[in-house]
Coordinates of C-alpha atoms and ligand atoms in Angstrom, one line a residue:
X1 CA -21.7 -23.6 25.5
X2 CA -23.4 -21.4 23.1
X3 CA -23.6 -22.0 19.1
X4 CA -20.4 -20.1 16.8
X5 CA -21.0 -18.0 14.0
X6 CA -17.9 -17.1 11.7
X7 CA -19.0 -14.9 8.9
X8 CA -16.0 -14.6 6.1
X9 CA -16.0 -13.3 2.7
X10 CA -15.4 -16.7 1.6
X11 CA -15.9 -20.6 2.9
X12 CA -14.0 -23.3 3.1
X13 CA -16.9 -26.1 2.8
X14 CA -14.8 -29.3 3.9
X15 CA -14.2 -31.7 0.5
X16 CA -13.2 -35.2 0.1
X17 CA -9.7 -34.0 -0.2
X18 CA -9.5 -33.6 3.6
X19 CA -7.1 -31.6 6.1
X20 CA -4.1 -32.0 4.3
X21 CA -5.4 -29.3 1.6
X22 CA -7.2 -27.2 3.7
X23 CA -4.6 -25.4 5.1
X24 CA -4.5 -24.5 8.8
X25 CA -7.2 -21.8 9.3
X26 CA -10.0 -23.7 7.6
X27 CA -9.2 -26.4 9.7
X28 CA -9.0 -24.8 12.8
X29 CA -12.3 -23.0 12.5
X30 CA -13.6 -26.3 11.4
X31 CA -12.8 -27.6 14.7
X32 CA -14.1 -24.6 16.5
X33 CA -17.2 -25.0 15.1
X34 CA -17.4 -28.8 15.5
X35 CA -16.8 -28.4 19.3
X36 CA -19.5 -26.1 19.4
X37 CA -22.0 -26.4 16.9
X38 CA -22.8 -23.7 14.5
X39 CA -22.9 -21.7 11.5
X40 CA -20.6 -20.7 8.8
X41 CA -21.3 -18.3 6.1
X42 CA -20.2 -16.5 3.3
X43 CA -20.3 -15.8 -0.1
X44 CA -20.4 -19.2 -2.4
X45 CA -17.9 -17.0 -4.9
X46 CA -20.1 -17.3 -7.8
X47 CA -22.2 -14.8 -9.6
X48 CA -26.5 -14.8 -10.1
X49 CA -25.6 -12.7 -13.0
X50 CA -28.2 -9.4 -12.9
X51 CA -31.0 -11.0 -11.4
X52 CA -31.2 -11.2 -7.5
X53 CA -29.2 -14.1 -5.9
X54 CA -31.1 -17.2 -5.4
X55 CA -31.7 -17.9 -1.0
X56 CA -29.2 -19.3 1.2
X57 CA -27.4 -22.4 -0.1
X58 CA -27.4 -24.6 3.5
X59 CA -25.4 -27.8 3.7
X60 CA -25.1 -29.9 7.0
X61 CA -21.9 -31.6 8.1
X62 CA -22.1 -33.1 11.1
X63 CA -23.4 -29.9 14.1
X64 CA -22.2 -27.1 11.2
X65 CA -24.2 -25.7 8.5
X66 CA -22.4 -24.1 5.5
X67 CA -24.5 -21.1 4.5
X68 CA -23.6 -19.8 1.2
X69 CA -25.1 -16.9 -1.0
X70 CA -24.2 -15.7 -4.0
X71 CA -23.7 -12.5 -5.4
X72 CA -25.2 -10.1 -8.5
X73 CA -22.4 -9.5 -11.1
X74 CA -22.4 -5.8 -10.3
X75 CA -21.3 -6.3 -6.5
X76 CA -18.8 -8.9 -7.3
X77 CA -17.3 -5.8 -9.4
X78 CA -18.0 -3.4 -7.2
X79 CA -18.0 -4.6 -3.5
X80 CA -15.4 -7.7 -3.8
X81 CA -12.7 -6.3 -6.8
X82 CA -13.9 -3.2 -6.0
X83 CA -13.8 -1.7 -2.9
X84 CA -12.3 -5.0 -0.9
X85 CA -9.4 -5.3 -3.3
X86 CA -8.7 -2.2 -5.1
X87 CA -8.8 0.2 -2.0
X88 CA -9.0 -1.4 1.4
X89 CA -6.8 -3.7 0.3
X90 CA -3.9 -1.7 -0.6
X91 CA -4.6 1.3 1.9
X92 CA -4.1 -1.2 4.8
X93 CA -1.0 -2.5 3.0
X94 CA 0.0 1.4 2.7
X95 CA -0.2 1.5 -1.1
X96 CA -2.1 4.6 -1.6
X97 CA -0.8 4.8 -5.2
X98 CA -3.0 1.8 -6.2
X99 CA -5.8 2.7 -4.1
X100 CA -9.0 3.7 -6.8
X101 CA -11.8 5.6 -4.9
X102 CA -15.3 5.2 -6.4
X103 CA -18.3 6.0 -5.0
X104 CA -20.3 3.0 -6.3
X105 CA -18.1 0.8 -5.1
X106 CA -18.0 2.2 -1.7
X107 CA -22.0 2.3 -1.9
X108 CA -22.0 -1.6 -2.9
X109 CA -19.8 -2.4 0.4
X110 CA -21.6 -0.9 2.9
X111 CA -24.6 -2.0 0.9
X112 CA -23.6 -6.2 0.7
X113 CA -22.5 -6.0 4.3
X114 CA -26.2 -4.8 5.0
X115 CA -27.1 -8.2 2.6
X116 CA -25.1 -10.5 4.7
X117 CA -26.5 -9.2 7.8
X118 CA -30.3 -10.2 6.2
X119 CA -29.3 -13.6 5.0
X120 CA -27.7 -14.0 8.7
X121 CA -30.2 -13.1 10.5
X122 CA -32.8 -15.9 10.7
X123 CA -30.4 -18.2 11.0
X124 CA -28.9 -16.5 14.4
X125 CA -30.0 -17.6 17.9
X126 CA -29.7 -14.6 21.2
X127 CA -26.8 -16.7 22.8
X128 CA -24.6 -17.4 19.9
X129 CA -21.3 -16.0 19.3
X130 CA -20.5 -14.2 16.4
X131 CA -17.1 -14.1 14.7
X132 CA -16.3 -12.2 11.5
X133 CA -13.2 -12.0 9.5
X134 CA -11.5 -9.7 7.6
X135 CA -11.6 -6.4 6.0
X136 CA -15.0 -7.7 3.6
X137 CA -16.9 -7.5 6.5
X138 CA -15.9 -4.4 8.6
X139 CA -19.4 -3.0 8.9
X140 CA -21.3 -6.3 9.5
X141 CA -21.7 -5.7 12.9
X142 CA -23.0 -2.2 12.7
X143 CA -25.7 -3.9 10.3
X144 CA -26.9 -6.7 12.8
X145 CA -26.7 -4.0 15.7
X146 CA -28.9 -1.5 13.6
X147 CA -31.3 -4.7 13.2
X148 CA -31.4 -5.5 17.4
X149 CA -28.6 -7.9 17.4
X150 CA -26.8 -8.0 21.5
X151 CA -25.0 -11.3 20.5
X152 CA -21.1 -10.8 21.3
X153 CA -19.5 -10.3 17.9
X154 CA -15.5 -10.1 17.6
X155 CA -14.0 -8.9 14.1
X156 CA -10.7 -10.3 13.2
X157 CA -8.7 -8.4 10.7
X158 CA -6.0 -10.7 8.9
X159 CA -4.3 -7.9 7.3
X160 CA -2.2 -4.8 8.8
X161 CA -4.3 -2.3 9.9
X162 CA -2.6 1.5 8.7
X163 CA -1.9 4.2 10.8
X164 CA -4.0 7.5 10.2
X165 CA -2.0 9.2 8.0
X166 CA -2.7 6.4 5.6
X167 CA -6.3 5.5 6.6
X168 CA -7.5 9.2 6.3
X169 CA -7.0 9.2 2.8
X170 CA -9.8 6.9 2.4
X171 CA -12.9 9.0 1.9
X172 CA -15.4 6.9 4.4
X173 CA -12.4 6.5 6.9
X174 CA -15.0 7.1 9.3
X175 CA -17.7 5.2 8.5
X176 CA -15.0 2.1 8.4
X177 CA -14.4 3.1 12.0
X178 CA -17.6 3.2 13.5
X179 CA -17.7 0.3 12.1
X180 CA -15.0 -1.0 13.9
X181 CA -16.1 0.3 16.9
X182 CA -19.8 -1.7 17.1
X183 CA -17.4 -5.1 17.4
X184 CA -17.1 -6.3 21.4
X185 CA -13.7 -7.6 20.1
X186 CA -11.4 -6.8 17.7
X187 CA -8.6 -9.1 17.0
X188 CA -5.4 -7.7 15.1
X189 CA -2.5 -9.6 13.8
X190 CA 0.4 -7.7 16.2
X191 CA 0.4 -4.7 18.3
X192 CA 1.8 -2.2 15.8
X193 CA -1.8 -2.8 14.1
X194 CA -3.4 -2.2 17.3
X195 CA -1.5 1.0 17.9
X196 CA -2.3 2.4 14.3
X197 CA -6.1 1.4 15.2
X198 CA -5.7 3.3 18.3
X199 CA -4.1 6.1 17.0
X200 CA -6.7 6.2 14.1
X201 CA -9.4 6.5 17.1
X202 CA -8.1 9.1 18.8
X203 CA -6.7 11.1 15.7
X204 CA -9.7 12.8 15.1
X205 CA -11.6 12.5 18.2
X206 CA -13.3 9.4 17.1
X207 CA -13.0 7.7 20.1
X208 CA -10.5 7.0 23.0
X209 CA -8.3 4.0 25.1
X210 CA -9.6 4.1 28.4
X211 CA -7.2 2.0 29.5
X212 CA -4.6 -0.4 27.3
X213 CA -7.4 -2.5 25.3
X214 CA -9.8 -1.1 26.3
X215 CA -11.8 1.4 24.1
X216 CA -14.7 3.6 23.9
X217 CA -15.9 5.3 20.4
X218 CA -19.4 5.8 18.8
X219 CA -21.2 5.2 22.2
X220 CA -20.0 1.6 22.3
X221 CA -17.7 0.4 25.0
X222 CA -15.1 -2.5 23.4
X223 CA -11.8 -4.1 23.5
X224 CA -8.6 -4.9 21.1
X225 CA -5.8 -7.1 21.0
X226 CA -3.3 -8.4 19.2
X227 CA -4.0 -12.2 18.3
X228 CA -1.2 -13.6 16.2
X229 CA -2.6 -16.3 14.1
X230 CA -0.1 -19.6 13.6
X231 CA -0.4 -22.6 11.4
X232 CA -1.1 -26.2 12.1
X233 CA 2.4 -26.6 13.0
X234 CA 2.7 -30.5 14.1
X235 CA 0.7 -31.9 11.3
X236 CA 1.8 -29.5 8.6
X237 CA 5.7 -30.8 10.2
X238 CA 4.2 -34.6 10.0
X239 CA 3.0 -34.1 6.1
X240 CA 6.6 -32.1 5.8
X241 CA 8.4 -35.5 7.1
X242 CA 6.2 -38.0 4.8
X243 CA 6.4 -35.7 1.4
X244 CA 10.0 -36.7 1.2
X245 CA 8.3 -40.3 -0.2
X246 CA 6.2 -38.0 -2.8
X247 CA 6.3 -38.8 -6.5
X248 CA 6.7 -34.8 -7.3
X249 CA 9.1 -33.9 -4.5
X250 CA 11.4 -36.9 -4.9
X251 CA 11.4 -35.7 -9.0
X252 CA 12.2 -32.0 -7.6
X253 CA 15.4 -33.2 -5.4
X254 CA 16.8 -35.4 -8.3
X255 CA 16.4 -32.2 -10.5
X256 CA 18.4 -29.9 -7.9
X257 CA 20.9 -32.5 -7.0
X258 CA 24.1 -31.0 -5.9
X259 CA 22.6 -27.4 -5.8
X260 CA 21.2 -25.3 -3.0
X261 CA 17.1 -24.5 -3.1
X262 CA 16.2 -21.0 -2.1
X263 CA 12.0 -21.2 -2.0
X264 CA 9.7 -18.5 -2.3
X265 CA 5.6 -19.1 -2.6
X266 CA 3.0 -16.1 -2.7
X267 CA 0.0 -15.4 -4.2
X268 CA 0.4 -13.1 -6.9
X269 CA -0.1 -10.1 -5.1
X270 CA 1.9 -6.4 -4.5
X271 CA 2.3 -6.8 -0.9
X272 CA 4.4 -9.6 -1.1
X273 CA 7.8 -8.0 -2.7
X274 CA 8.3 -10.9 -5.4
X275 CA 10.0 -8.3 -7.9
X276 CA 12.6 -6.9 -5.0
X277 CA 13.2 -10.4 -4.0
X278 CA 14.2 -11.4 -8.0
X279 CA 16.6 -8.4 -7.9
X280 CA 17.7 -9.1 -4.4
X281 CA 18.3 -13.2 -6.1
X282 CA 19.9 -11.7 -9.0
X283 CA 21.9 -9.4 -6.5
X284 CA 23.6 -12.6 -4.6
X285 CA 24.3 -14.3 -7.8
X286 CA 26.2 -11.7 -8.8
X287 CA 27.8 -10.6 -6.0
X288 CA 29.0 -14.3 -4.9
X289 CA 30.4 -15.5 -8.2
X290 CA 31.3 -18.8 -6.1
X291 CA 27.2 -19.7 -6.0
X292 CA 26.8 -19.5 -9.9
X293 CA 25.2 -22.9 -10.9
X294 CA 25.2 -23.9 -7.6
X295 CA 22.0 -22.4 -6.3
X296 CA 18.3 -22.8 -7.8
X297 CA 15.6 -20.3 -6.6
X298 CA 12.3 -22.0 -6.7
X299 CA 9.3 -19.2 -6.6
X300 CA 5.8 -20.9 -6.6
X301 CA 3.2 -18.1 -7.7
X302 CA -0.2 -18.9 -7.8
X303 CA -2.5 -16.4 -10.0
X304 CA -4.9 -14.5 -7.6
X305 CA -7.2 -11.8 -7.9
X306 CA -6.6 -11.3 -12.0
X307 CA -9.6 -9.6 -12.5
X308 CA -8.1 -7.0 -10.9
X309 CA -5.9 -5.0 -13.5
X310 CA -3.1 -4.5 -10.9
X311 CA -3.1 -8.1 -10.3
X312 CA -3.1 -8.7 -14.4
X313 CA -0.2 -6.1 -14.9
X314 CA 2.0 -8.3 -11.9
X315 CA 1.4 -11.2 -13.6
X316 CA 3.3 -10.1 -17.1
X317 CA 5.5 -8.3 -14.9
X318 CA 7.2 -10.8 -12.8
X319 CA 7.2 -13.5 -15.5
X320 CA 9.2 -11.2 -17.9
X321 CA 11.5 -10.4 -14.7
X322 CA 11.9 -14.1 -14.4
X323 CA 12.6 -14.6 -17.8
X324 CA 15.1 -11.6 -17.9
X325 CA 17.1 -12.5 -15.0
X326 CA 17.7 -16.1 -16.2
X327 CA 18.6 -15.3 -19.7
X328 CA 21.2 -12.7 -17.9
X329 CA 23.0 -15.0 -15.4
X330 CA 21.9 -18.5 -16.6
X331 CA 24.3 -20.8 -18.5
X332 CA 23.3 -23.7 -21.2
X333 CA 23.4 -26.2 -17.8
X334 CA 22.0 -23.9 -15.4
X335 CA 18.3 -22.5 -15.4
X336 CA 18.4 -20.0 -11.9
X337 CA 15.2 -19.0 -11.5
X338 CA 12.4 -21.2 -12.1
X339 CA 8.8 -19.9 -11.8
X340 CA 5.8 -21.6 -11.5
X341 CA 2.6 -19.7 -12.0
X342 CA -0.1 -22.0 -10.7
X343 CA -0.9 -23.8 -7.1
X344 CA 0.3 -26.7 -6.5
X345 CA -0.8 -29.2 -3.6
X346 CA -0.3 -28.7 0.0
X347 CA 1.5 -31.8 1.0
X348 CA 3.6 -31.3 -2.1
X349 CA 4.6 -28.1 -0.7
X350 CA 5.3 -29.2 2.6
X351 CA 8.1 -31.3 0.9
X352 CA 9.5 -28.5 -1.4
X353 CA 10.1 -26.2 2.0
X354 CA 11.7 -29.3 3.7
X355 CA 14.2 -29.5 0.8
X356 CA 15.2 -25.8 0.6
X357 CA 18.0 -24.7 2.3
X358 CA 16.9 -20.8 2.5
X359 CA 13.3 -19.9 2.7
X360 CA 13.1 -16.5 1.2
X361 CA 9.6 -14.5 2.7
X362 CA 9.7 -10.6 1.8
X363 CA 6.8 -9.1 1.9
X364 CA 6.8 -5.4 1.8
X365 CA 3.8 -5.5 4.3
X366 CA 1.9 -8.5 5.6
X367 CA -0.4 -8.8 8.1
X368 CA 1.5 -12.1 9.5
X369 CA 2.8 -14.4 6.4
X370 CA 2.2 -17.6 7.4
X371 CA 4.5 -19.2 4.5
X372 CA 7.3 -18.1 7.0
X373 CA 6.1 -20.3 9.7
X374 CA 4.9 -22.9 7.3
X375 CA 8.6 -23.2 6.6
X376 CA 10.0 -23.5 9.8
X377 CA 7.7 -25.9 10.7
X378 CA 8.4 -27.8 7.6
X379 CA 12.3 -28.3 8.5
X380 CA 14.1 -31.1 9.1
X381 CA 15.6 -30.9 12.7
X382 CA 19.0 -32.4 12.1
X383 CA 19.6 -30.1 9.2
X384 CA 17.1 -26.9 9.3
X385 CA 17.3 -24.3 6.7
X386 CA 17.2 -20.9 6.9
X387 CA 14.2 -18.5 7.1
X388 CA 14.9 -15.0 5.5
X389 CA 11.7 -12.4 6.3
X390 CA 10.8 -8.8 5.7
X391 CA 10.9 -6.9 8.8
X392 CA 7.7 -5.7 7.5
X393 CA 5.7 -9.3 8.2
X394 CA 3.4 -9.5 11.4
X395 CA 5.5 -12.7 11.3
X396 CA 8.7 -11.1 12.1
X397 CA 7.6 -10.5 15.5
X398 CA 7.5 -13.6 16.7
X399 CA 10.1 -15.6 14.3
X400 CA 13.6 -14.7 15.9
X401 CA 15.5 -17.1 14.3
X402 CA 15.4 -15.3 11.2
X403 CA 17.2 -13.5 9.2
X404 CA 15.2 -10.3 8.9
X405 CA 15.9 -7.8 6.1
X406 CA 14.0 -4.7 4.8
X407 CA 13.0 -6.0 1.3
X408 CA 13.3 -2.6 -0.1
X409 CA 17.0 -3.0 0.7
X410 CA 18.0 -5.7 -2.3
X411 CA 21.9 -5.0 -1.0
X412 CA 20.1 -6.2 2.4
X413 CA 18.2 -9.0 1.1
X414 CA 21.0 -10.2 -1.3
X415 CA 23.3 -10.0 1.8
X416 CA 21.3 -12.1 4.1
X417 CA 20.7 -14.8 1.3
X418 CA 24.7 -15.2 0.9
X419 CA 24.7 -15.5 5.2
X420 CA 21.6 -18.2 4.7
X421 CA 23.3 -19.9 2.3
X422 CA 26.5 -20.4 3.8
X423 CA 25.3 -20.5 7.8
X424 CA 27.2 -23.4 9.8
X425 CA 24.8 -26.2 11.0
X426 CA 25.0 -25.5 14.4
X427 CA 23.4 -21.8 14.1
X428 CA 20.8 -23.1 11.5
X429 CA 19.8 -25.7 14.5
X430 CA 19.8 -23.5 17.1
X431 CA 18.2 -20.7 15.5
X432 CA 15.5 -23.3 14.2
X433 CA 14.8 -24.9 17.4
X434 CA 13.7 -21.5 19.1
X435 CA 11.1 -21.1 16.4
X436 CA 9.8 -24.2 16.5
X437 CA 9.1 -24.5 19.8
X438 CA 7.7 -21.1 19.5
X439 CA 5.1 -22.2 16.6
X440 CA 4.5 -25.6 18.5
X441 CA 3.0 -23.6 21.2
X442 CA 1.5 -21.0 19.9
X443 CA -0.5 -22.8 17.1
X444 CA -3.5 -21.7 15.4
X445 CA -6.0 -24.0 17.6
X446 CA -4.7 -22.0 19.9
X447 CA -5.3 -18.5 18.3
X448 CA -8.6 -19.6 17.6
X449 CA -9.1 -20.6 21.7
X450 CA -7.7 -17.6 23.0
X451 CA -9.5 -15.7 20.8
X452 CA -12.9 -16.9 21.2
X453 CA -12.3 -17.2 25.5
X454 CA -11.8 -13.1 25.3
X455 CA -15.0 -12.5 22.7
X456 CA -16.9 -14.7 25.5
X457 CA -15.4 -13.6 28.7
X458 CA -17.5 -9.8 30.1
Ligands
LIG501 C1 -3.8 -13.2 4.5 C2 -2.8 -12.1 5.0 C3 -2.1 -13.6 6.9 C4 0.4 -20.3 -1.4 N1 0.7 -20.9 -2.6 C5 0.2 -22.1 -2.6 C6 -0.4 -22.3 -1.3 N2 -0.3 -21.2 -0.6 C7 -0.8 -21.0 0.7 C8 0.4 -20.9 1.7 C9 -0.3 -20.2 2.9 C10 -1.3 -19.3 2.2 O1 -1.5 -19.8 0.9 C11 -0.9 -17.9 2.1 O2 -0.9 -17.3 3.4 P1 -0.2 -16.0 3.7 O3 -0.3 -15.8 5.2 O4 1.3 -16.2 3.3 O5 -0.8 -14.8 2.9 P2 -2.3 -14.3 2.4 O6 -2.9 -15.2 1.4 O7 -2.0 -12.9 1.9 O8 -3.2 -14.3 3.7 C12 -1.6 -12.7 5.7 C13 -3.1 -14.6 6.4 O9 -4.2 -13.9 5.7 C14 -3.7 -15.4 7.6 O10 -4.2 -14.5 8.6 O11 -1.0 -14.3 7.4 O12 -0.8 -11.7 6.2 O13 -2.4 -11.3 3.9 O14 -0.9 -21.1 3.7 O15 0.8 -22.2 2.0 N3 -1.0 -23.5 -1.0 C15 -1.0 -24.5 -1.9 N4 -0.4 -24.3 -3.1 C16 0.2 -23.2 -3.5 O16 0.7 -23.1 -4.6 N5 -1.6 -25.6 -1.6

């Protein structure tokens, strides 16, 4: 079987911490590499300053080698919060309003890409597979091509991918598509972000779908499909099940005794709708007098990106929201909201999910969301709660147990909460069961497989 080679903007080098904080991707490309032997590399996330970044950082663990470089200053700025963050971020999340054009951070991505594709190359072999991820690394491929590369290469994107309308606002739309196009595989999250890339293709004559998959564009011949990525689901539902036992957790149900949990957890970040959902909280409160003090909504926020000054305005934003709403509706016994800005460990939240009787997930877009299925998988089977997701989460494909609500809709979201809350055993089981069953199967070893058997198959 021939070597893997997964290129991401950044690595997860294992730790003595172990699976249980990994989370499930890192841990499934862990094992896709140990089965085969091979290479992972990316940025180490630290920056050489203004002098030229130091070679290769290799570390050996077992048949894989971590290769980590890092970056100058100036392309942290202007490749990573730059160009990644500030505009192919939120184009592909349709946010046009927060997308900030520059030409020298569009030179620095192309021109980074071109950087990884050096550092790669001498440690690359002609048989080995080559798998990139995510919109950092759109045009790596075209670089390692340009250099004589014919290894197979498959792209996967982990965020929506916009229709054209949306894309064709971004000056070097086109260059982002050829791109695209040098890949032998690209993997998208659903079908409605394979359509939009097709449509993008054929748009402006770019390229065209010779038949469903199956593309042509920029004198390559490639394929697309949609490759839903899932979690770990029977070990995260195995840490779920021991958490209970956890100092933190058992601390958490004491503190809620006698009152219904409603959990949300996001990174700080736009796409995911926290400021709706604190309305759309606020909204159910208010509407159902009969819940007053006898519902707590737990949102667990870790700060991300907050060099980025969209990502620093969020932050004030939501915690004054926070701090609003429970000085409105709260009583002297009775704190509604409470917000907690910083991570917090992964068994630790297996247990929280487990104890919450709604899981609130409302991204305004989202490539897939895999809290949502985190949650499901994190439920007790005798007495399940309730998943409430935005329609508008790659996630909401798959999940039909939920509860599904447009998140611009707070009526809608506030609504489905009250139905969550008070929904008889029997339906929470049943609706739970389906999903599970549904995660248990399709799991992310398995994405991983099935992706890797199509980049390898002719
Ligand atoms: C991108 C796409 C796609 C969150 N807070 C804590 C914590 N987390 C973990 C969650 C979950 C992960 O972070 C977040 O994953 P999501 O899928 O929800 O969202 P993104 O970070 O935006 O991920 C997304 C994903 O890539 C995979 O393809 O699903 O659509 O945007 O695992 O549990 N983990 C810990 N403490 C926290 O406080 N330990």
């Amino acid at each position: 079987m021939s070597r893997l080679i997964i290129v991401s903007n950044r690595v997860s080098v294992p730790d003595n911490k172990g699976a249980a904080a990994a989370g499930g991707l890192a841990v499934a490309l862990q094992a896709a590499l140990a089965e085969r032997g091979g290479v992972w590399m990316g940025w180490s996330g630290k920056s050489s300053g203004d002098i030229e970044p130091e070679p290769l950082v290799l570390t050996q663990d077992g048949n894989i080698t971590y290769a980590l470089t890092d970056l100058t200053q100036t392309d942290v700025e202007e490749y990573y919060q730059g160009f990644a963050n500030r505009v192919l971020w939120p184009i592909c999340h349709y946010r046009l309003d927060l997308a900030e054009y520059g030409r020298k951070e569009m030179a620095s991505y192309f021109r980074v890409n071109r950087f990884f594709a050096h550092r790669l190359a001498p440690l690359l072999e002609p048989d080995d597979t080559i798998w990139v991820h995510d919109y950092h690394l759109i045009p790596l491929a075209a670089e390692l091509r340009e250099m004589g590369f014919k290894n197979r290469i498959g792209f996967f994107l982990h965020i929506p991918w916009p229709p054209a309308d949306v894309l064709f606002t971004m000056p070097v739309h086109e260059e982002i598509m050829r791109g695209l196009s040098s890949y032998d595989l690209l993997g998208f999250q659903t079908k409605y972000d394979l359509e939009n890339f097709a449509g993008c293709l054929k748009r402006e004559g770019m390229g065209v779908e010779n038949s469903p998959g199956h593309f042509s564009a920029h004198g390559h011949n490639f394929r697309g499909g949609a490759y839903s990525i899932g979690i770990e689901t029977a070990a995260f539902a195995a840490f779920a099940r021991k958490a209970a036992a956890h100092s933190v957790v058992r601390k958490a149900r004491q503190s809620i005794e006698g009152r219904d949990l409603i959990i949300g957890v996001d990174r700080l970040d736009y796409s995911k709708g926290i400021t709706q959902r604190i309305d759309a909280f606020e909204r159910f409160v208010t509407n159902n007098p009969a819940h007053q003090r006898r519902v707590t909504y737990l949102q667990i926020t870790p700060k991300s990106r907050s060099e980025v000054p969209e990502y620093e305005a969020m932050q004030h934003a939501v915690a004054e929201q926070a701090g609003r709403v429970n000085g409105a509706i709260g009583t002297v016994d009775w704190v509604p909201i409470r917000y907690i800005n910083r991570s917090i460990s992964r068994p630790v939240l297996a247990g929280l999910y487990r104890l919450a009787k709604v899981g609130l997930v409302t991204p305004l877009r989202d490539g897939m969301n895999l809290v949502a299925k985190e949650y499901v998988a994190a439920q007790d089977p005798d007495n399940p709660g309730v998943l409430v997701l935005s329609r508008f989460a790659g996630a909401a494909r798959e999940l039909k147990g939920a509860l599904l609500v447009n998140p611009y809709d707070v009526d809608d979201t506030a609504n489905a909460l009250a139905r969550g809350i008070n929904m008889p055993l029997e339906e929470r089981r049943e609706r739970w069961r389906g999903m599970m069953d549904h995660l248990l199967e399709n799991d992310v070893s398995r994405w991983c497989d099935v992706f890797l058997a199509d980049l390898r198959a002719e």
